[in-house]
Short mmCIF file of C-alpha atoms in Angstrom, two decimals:
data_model
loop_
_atom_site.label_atom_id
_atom_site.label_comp_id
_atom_site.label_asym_id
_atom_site.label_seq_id
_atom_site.Cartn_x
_atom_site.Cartn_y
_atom_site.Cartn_z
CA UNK A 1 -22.33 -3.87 -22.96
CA UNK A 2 -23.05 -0.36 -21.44
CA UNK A 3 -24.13 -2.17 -18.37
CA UNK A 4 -20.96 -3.88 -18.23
CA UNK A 5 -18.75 -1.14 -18.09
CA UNK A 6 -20.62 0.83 -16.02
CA UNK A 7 -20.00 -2.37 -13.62
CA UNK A 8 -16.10 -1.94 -14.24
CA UNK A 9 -16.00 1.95 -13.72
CA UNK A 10 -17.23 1.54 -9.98
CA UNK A 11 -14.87 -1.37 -9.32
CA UNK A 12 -12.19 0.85 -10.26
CA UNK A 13 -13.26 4.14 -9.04
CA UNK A 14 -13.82 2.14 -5.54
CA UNK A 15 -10.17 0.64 -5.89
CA UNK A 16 -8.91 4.54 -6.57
CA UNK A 17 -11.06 5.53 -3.34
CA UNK A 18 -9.42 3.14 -1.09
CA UNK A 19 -5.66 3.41 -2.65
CA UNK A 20 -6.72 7.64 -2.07
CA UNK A 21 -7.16 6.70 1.57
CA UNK A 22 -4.44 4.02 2.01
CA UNK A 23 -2.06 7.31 0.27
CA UNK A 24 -3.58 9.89 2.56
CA UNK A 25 -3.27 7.69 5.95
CA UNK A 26 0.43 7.02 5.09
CA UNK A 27 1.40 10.99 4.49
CA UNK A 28 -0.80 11.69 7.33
CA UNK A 29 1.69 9.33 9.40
CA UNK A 30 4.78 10.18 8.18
CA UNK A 31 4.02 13.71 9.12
CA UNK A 32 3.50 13.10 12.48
CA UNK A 33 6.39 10.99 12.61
CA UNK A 34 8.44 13.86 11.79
CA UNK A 35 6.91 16.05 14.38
CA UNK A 36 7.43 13.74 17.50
CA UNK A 37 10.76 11.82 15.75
CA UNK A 38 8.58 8.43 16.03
CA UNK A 39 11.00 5.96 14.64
CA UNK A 40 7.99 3.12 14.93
CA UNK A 41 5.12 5.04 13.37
CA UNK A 42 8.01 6.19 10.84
CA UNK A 43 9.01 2.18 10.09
CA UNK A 44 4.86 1.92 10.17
CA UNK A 45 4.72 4.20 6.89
CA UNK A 46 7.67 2.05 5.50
CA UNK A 47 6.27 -1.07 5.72
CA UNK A 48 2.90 0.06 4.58
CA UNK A 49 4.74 1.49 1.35
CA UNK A 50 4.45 -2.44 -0.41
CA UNK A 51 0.61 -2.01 -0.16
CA UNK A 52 0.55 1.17 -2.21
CA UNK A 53 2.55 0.08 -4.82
CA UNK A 54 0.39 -3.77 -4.91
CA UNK A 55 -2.60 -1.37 -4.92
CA UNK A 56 -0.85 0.96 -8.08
CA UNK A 57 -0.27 -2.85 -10.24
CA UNK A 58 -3.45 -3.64 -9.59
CA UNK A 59 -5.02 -0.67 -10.74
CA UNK A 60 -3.25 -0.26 -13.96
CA UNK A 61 -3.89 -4.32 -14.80
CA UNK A 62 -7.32 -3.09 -14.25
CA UNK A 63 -7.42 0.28 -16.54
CA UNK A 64 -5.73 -2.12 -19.41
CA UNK A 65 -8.52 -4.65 -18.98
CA UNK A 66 -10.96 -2.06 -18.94
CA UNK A 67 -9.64 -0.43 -22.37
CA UNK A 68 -9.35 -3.68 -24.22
CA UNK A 69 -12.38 -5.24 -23.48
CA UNK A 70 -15.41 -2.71 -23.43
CA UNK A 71 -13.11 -0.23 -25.72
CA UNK A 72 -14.94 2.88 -23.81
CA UNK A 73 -15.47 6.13 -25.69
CA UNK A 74 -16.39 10.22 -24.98
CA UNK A 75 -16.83 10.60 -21.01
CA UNK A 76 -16.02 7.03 -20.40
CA UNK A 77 -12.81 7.06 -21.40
CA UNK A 78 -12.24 10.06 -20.09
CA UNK A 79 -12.80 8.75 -16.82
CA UNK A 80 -10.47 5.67 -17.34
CA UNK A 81 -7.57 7.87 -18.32
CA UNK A 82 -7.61 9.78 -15.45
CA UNK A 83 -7.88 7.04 -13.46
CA UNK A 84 -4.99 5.80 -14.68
CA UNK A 85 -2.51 8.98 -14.11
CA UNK A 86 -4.64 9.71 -10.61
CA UNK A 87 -2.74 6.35 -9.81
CA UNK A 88 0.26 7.04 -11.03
CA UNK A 89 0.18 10.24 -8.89
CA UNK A 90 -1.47 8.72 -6.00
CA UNK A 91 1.95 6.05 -6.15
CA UNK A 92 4.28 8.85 -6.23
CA UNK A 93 3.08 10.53 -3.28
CA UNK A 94 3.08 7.47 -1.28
CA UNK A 95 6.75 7.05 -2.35
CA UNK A 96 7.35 10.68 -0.96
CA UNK A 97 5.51 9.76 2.46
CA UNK A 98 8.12 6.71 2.56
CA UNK A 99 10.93 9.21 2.14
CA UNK A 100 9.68 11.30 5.11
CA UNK A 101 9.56 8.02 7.07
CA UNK A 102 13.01 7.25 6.01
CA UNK A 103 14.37 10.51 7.24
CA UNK A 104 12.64 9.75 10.88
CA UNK A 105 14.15 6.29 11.14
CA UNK A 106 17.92 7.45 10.21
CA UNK A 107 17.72 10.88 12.61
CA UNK A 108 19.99 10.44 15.18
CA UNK A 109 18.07 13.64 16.79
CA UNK A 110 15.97 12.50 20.07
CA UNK A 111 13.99 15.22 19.05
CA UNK A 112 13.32 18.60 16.94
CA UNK A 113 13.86 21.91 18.35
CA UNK A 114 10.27 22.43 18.92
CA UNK A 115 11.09 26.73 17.88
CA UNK A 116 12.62 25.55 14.32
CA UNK A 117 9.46 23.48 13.74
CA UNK A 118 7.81 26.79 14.60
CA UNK A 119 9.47 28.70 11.85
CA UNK A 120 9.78 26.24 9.35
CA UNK A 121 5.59 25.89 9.83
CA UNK A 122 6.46 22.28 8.69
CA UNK A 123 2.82 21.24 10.35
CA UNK A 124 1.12 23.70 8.65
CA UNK A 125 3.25 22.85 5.28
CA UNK A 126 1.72 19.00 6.24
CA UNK A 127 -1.83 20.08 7.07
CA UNK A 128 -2.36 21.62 3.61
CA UNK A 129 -1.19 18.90 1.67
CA UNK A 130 -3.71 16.47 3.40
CA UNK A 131 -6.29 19.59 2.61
CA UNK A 132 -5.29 19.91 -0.89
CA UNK A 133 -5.26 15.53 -1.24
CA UNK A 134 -8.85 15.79 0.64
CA UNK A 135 -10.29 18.33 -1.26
CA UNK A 136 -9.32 16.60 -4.77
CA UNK A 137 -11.01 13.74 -3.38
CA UNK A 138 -14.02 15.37 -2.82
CA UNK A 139 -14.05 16.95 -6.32
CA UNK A 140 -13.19 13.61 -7.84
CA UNK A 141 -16.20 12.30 -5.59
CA UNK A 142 -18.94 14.92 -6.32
CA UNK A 143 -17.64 15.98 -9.83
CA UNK A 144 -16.83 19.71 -9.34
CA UNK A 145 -14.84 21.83 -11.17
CA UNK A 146 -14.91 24.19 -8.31
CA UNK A 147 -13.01 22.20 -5.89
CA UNK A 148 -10.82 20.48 -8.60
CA UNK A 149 -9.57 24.30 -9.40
CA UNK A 150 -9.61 25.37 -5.81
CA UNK A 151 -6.67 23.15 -5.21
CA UNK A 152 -4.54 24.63 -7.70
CA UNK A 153 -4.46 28.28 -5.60
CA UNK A 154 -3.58 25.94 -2.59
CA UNK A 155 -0.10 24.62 -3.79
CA UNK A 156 0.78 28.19 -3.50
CA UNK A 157 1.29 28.06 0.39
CA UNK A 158 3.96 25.17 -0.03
CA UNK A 159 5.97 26.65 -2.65
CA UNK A 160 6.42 29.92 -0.28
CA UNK A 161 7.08 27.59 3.05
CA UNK A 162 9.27 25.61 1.12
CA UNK A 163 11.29 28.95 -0.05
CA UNK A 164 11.32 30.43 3.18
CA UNK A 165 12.96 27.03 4.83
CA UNK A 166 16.03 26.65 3.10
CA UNK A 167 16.78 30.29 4.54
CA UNK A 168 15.53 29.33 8.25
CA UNK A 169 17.78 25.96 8.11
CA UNK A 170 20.93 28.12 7.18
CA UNK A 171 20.78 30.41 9.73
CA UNK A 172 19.70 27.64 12.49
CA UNK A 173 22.95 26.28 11.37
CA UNK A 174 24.91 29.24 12.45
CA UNK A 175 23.65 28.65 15.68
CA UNK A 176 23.64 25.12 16.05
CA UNK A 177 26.48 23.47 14.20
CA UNK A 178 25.95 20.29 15.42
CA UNK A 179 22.65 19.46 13.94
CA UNK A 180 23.99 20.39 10.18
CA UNK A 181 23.57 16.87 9.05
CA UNK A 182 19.81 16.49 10.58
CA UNK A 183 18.64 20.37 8.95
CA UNK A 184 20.25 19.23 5.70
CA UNK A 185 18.11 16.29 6.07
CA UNK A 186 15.44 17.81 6.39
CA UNK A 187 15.48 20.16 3.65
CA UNK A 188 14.45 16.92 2.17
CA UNK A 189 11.36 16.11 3.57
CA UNK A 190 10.19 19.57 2.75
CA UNK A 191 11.39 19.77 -0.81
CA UNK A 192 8.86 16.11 -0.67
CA UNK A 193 5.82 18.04 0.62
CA UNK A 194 6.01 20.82 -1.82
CA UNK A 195 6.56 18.14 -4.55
CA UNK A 196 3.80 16.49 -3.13
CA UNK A 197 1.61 19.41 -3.79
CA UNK A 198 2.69 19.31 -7.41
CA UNK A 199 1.20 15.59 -7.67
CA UNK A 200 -1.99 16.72 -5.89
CA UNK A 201 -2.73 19.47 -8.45
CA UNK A 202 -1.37 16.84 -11.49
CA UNK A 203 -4.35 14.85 -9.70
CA UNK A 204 -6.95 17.86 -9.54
CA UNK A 205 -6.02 18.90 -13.47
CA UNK A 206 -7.21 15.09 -14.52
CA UNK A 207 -10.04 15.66 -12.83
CA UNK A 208 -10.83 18.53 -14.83
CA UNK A 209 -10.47 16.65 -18.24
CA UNK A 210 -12.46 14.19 -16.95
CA UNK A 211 -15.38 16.18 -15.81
CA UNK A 212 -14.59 19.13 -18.53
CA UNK A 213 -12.47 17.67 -21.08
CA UNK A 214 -10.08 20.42 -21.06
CA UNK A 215 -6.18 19.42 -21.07
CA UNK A 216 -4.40 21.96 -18.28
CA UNK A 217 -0.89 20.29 -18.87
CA UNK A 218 1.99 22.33 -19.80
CA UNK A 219 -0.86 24.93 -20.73
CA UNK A 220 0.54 27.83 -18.42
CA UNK A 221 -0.91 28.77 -15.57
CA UNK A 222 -4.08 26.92 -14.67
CA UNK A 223 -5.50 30.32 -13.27
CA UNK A 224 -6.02 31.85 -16.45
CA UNK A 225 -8.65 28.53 -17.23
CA UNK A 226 -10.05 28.34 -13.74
CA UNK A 227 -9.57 31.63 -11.67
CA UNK A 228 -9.06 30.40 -7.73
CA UNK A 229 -12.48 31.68 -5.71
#
């Protein structure tokens, strides 16, 4: 029996690997489609949106299987349960990439002020959240508290870029009445990239039971278990 579930825990920690990477491709994509106002890598990330939620079914068919046949126990089922809301995470943030795409393919812009972008720091908002989903991977991956906790001192940045924004879409506003629609827009895709953070530490804190079994949820602030380094 223990050689049977051992069997089923690397089928489904391979299916989480490649639904982590099919997630991570399509936020990596609808980033960039935002930067350059590519309406066909934008319909891309769209289209690509059925996979991740085939890939999120699957998955949790899989978990159920896993808990009624081999009934695992102590680290085992650990493991399986945070599987289980790492996929439910991993689904939400590919719904979030969709909405980014969804904002390219409706802007009637031809393209972004390239000095907004600049003071929004929308790239760098995107580059951390592909940091924050790689590094969780890694920590999943290598089983280390260390980098699980790291990403929780990393959301940080996108709560303050997504403060500042609202502020630097007003005032762009003042100057630029024309593009109201397309800023208020876009206060959208960066209220999904800070929630997208939130997912991405939801992910790292399951990691942490698994490896630790030590519940962070609703538990204040994860800092006072696992100080950032």
């Amino acid at each position: 029996m223990v050689k049977f579930i051992e069997s089923e825990l690397v089928l489904l920690k391979k299916e989480i690997d490649e639904m982590w990477t099919l997630v991570y491709n399509q936020l990596d994509r609808a980033g960039e489609a935002v930067l350059t106002l590519d309406k066909e890598l934008a319909q891309q990330v769209i289209v690509r949106e059925r996979r991740v939620n085939a890939f999120e079914l699957k998955i949790d068919s899989d978990v159920e299987d896993v808990i009624a046949l081999y009934n695992p126990v102590a680290i085992d089922l650990r493991f399986v349960l945070a599987m289980l809301k790492i996929n439910t995470n991993l689904e939400r943030l590919g719904d979030f990439a969709e909405g980014i795409a969804r904002f390219v393919v409706k802007s009637e812009e031809p393209v972004l002020d390239e000095e907004l972008l600049k003071r929004l720091r929308l790239e760098e908002m995107q580059k951390q959240v592909l940091s924050m989903l790689e590094v969780a991977k890694r920590a999943l991956n290598e089983e280390s508290l260390e980098l699980a906790t790291s990403v929780f001192a990393k959301d940080n940045l996108l709560d303050e870029i997504n403060a500042e924004a609202t502020a630097v879409l007003a005032e762009y506003i003042k100057e630029h009445p024309e593009s109201t629609l397309s800023c208020l827009n876009l206060v959208g895709v960066f209220r999904k990239l800070e929630r997208s953070g939130d997912h991405i530490t939801n992910i790292a804190e399951e990691i942490v039971f698994f490896i630790d079994a030590k519940v962070l949820k609703h538990s204040g602030k994860v800092e006072e278990h696992y100080p950032a380094k």
